GROMACS .gro file of C-alpha atoms in nm:
model
  206
    1GLU     CA    1  -2.010  -0.723  -0.219
    2GLU     CA    2  -1.779  -0.971  -0.387
    3ILE     CA    3  -1.470  -0.835  -0.579
    4GLU     CA    4  -1.415  -1.043  -0.892
    5GLN     CA    5  -1.055  -1.116  -0.919
    6GLU     CA    6  -0.815  -1.212  -1.207
    7THR     CA    7  -0.671  -1.554  -1.228
    8ALA     CA    8  -0.338  -1.642  -1.195
    9THR     CA    9  -0.115  -1.897  -1.311
   10VAL     CA   10   0.133  -2.046  -1.045
   11THR     CA   11   0.478  -2.144  -1.141
   12PRO     CA   12   0.547  -2.492  -1.047
   13ALA     CA   13   0.765  -2.550  -0.742
   14SER     CA   14   1.164  -2.550  -0.835
   15PRO     CA   15   1.375  -2.836  -0.743
   16GLU     CA   16   1.538  -2.612  -0.480
   17LYS     CA   17   1.205  -2.568  -0.295
   18ASP     CA   18   1.292  -2.752  -0.004
   19ALA     CA   19   1.605  -2.562   0.068
   20THR     CA   20   1.433  -2.232  -0.005
   21LYS     CA   21   1.158  -2.304   0.242
   22LEU     CA   22   1.462  -2.347   0.500
   23TYR     CA   23   1.564  -1.993   0.419
   24LEU     CA   24   1.196  -1.873   0.429
   25SER     CA   25   1.184  -2.004   0.777
   26GLU     CA   26   1.501  -1.878   0.862
   27ILE     CA   27   1.351  -1.523   0.746
   28GLY     CA   28   1.059  -1.550   0.969
   29ALA     CA   29   1.265  -1.657   1.253
   30ALA     CA   30   1.519  -1.341   1.178
   31LYS     CA   31   1.229  -1.092   1.229
   32LEU     CA   32   1.253  -1.145   1.593
   33LEU     CA   33   1.601  -1.317   1.676
   34THR     CA   34   1.868  -1.180   1.454
   35SER     CA   35   2.005  -0.878   1.310
   36GLU     CA   36   1.912  -0.685   0.989
   37GLU     CA   37   2.239  -0.792   0.830
   38GLU     CA   38   2.141  -1.149   0.914
   39ILE     CA   39   1.776  -1.120   0.796
   40TYR     CA   40   1.906  -0.989   0.452
   41TYR     CA   41   2.155  -1.257   0.414
   42ALA     CA   42   1.868  -1.535   0.466
   43ILE     CA   43   1.694  -1.344   0.226
   44GLY     CA   44   1.969  -1.344  -0.035
   45LYS     CA   45   2.029  -1.684   0.012
   46ALA     CA   46   1.655  -1.780  -0.062
   47LEU     CA   47   1.659  -1.567  -0.400
   48GLN     CA   48   1.994  -1.710  -0.468
   49LEU     CA   49   1.833  -2.070  -0.450
   50ASP     CA   50   1.502  -1.987  -0.593
   51PRO     CA   51   1.510  -1.634  -0.779
   52ASN     CA   52   1.150  -1.671  -0.934
   53ASN     CA   53   0.963  -1.781  -0.619
   54GLY     CA   54   0.684  -1.576  -0.554
   55ASP     CA   55   0.673  -1.626  -0.169
   56ILE     CA   56   0.990  -1.463  -0.100
   57TYR     CA   57   0.960  -1.096  -0.231
   58PRO     CA   58   0.636  -1.028  -0.031
   59ILE     CA   59   0.808  -1.164   0.273
   60ALA     CA   60   1.099  -0.942   0.205
   61THR     CA   61   0.914  -0.651   0.126
   62ASP     CA   62   0.737  -0.661   0.462
   63ILE     CA   63   1.075  -0.689   0.624
   64ALA     CA   64   1.213  -0.401   0.461
   65ILE     CA   65   0.922  -0.169   0.541
   66ALA     CA   66   0.939  -0.287   0.900
   67PHE     CA   67   1.296  -0.163   0.887
   68GLY     CA   68   1.241   0.166   0.719
   69ASP     CA   69   1.434   0.076   0.432
   70ARG     CA   70   1.234   0.232   0.153
   71GLU     CA   71   1.468   0.153  -0.138
   72GLN     CA   72   1.496  -0.217  -0.031
   73ALA     CA   73   1.120  -0.238  -0.017
   74LEU     CA   74   1.044  -0.082  -0.341
   75ARG     CA   75   1.305  -0.287  -0.512
   76PHE     CA   76   1.152  -0.620  -0.391
   77ALA     CA   77   0.786  -0.523  -0.435
   78SER     CA   78   0.859  -0.413  -0.783
   79THR     CA   79   1.059  -0.726  -0.866
   80GLY     CA   80   0.733  -0.931  -0.713
   81ALA     CA   81   0.504  -0.725  -0.937
   82THR     CA   82   0.694  -0.766  -1.258
   83LEU     CA   83   0.773  -1.163  -1.205
   84TYR     CA   84   0.407  -1.211  -1.103
   85PRO     CA   85   0.198  -0.946  -1.263
   86ASN     CA   86  -0.142  -1.112  -1.175
   87PHE     CA   87  -0.082  -1.146  -0.809
   88ALA     CA   88  -0.212  -0.878  -0.595
   89LEU     CA   89   0.002  -0.866  -0.286
   90PRO     CA   90   0.331  -0.716  -0.436
   91ARG     CA   91   0.106  -0.477  -0.628
   92ALA     CA   92  -0.054  -0.377  -0.304
   93GLN     CA   93   0.264  -0.353  -0.113
   94LEU     CA   94   0.381  -0.081  -0.407
   95GLY     CA   95   0.071   0.089  -0.303
   96THR     CA   96   0.176   0.046   0.064
   97ILE     CA   97   0.501   0.222   0.000
   98ALA     CA   98   0.354   0.510  -0.190
   99THR     CA   99   0.127   0.582   0.113
  100LEU     CA  100   0.428   0.597   0.317
  101ASP     CA  101   0.603   0.832   0.101
  102ALA     CA  102   0.273   1.040   0.072
  103LYS     CA  103   0.251   1.104   0.459
  104MET     CA  104   0.648   1.164   0.454
  105PHE     CA  105   0.580   1.446   0.226
  106LEU     CA  106   0.268   1.565   0.407
  107ASP     CA  107   0.494   1.605   0.724
  108VAL     CA  108   0.763   1.799   0.564
  109ASN     CA  109   0.509   2.027   0.390
  110MET     CA  110   0.524   1.907   0.034
  111PRO     CA  111   0.165   1.873  -0.053
  112ASP     CA  112   0.258   1.847  -0.436
  113LYS     CA  113   0.470   1.554  -0.395
  114ALA     CA  114   0.200   1.371  -0.150
  115LYS     CA  115  -0.055   1.445  -0.382
  116ARG     CA  116   0.108   1.269  -0.670
  117ARG     CA  117   0.231   0.968  -0.439
  118SER     CA  118  -0.109   0.915  -0.277
  119ARG     CA  119  -0.265   0.920  -0.626
  120GLU     CA  120  -0.031   0.639  -0.703
  121ALA     CA  121  -0.113   0.451  -0.400
  122ILE     CA  122  -0.472   0.452  -0.465
  123ASP     CA  123  -0.420   0.346  -0.836
  124SER     CA  124  -0.199   0.068  -0.715
  125LEU     CA  125  -0.415  -0.046  -0.436
  126GLU     CA  126  -0.741  -0.051  -0.642
  127ARG     CA  127  -0.583  -0.234  -0.928
  128SER     CA  128  -0.475  -0.506  -0.664
  129LEU     CA  129  -0.819  -0.561  -0.527
  130LEU     CA  130  -0.895  -0.699  -0.857
  131MET     CA  131  -0.617  -0.939  -0.883
  132PHE     CA  132  -0.550  -1.284  -0.742
  133TRP     CA  133  -0.526  -1.276  -0.358
  134ASN     CA  134  -0.479  -1.675  -0.319
  135ASN     CA  135  -0.715  -1.656  -0.029
  136ASN     CA  136  -0.485  -1.428   0.163
  137LYS     CA  137  -0.739  -1.237   0.372
  138ILE     CA  138  -0.547  -1.068   0.596
  139SER     CA  139  -0.339  -0.918   0.352
  140LEU     CA  140  -0.652  -0.817   0.147
  141GLN     CA  141  -0.757  -0.617   0.467
  142VAL     CA  142  -0.465  -0.446   0.500
  143ALA     CA  143  -0.475  -0.362   0.124
  144GLN     CA  144  -0.813  -0.203   0.191
  145MET     CA  145  -0.698  -0.006   0.506
  146ASP     CA  146  -0.404   0.116   0.281
  147LEU     CA  147  -0.640   0.229   0.032
  148ALA     CA  148  -0.833   0.417   0.278
  149LYS     CA  149  -0.528   0.586   0.401
  150GLY     CA  150  -0.449   0.669   0.030
  151TYR     CA  151  -0.793   0.875   0.007
  152ILE     CA  152  -0.737   1.034   0.335
  153LEU     CA  153  -0.375   1.150   0.223
  154TYR     CA  154  -0.480   1.278  -0.083
  155ALA     CA  155  -0.778   1.469   0.064
  156LYS     CA  156  -0.520   1.619   0.275
  157ALA     CA  157  -0.287   1.726   0.006
  158GLU     CA  158  -0.558   1.877  -0.199
  159GLU     CA  159  -0.689   2.077   0.095
  160GLN     CA  160  -0.309   2.220   0.133
  161LEU     CA  161  -0.291   2.298  -0.246
  162GLY     CA  162  -0.642   2.503  -0.198
  163ALA     CA  163  -0.802   2.242  -0.418
  164PHE     CA  164  -1.099   2.201  -0.194
  165ASP     CA  165  -1.358   2.074  -0.412
  166LYS     CA  166  -1.105   1.760  -0.462
  167ALA     CA  167  -1.020   1.737  -0.096
  168TYR     CA  168  -1.405   1.698  -0.048
  169ALA     CA  169  -1.452   1.454  -0.318
  170SER     CA  170  -1.196   1.210  -0.187
  171TYR     CA  171  -1.343   1.193   0.149
  172THR     CA  172  -1.688   1.140   0.019
  173HIS     CA  173  -1.552   0.884  -0.232
  174LEU     CA  174  -1.369   0.693   0.062
  175LEU     CA  175  -1.681   0.688   0.276
  176GLU     CA  176  -1.919   0.561  -0.022
  177ILE     CA  177  -1.675   0.276  -0.045
  178GLN     CA  178  -1.610   0.225   0.339
  179PRO     CA  179  -1.887   0.388   0.511
  180SER     CA  180  -1.788   0.313   0.863
  181HIS     CA  181  -1.411   0.400   0.841
  182PRO     CA  182  -1.348   0.586   1.174
  183GLU     CA  183  -1.040   0.799   1.047
  184GLY     CA  184  -1.205   0.909   0.744
  185THR     CA  185  -1.526   0.991   0.909
  186GLU     CA  186  -1.328   1.208   1.160
  187ASP     CA  187  -1.108   1.359   0.929
  188PHE     CA  188  -1.407   1.461   0.697
  189LYS     CA  189  -1.603   1.616   0.999
  190ALA     CA  190  -1.288   1.812   1.088
  191PHE     CA  191  -1.238   1.918   0.701
  192GLN     CA  192  -1.591   2.026   0.697
  193LYS     CA  193  -1.553   2.242   1.002
  194ARG     CA  194  -1.267   2.413   0.856
  195MET     CA  195  -1.451   2.493   0.548
  196GLU     CA  196  -1.742   2.656   0.733
  197GLY     CA  197  -1.572   2.963   0.770
  198ARG     CA  198  -1.498   3.030   0.422
  199ARG     CA  199  -1.723   3.280   0.259
  200GLU     CA  200  -1.812   3.083  -0.067
  201SER     CA  201  -1.823   2.683  -0.041
  202PRO     CA  202  -1.856   2.452  -0.326
  203PHE     CA  203  -1.973   2.187  -0.093
  204PRO     CA  204  -2.361   2.089  -0.037
  205LYS     CA  205  -2.471   2.093   0.324
  206GLU     CA  206  -2.513   1.797   0.487
   0.00000   0.00000   0.00000
């Protein structure tokens, strides 16, 4: 099913576009060849030359996520989403960061915070799917995968909080929009087995 997407106005290239491309190339090379400090230096130079360039912020966000630098990733993604509110990728990256937060909270047994962040992830990623992707099919697929993670994390948080009906609803909704999702299918089956031993179950039998 085709997703109706918002259109977006692309800001004309600045006079510094060629120099900015050079630094973007350095950023790409830096992923493999240089230190974290040098990568952030290249990002800084690119932003200094062309601070409103919408290409820089998603690249910088991905790099910060790869480094495990949540604060920088959030800063880059938030700035990109603010500068280009109709572009999907920065909004999706905010959702990705939220899924990482939710998983971290689940891992340390903080389901209330995991629930909040996974809900924020779902909202951000669903919104991004209706926005302008500029034919970036790979990033769109990543956003769809992260959306599934958001629903799974939300279900797990609700289960830990004892809200079994909400966990059930999250799993079933995920499998309605992505019927063949492997992790969602397996986790839902495991959830149903855990519920079988309960005396009263609010769920219909499959």
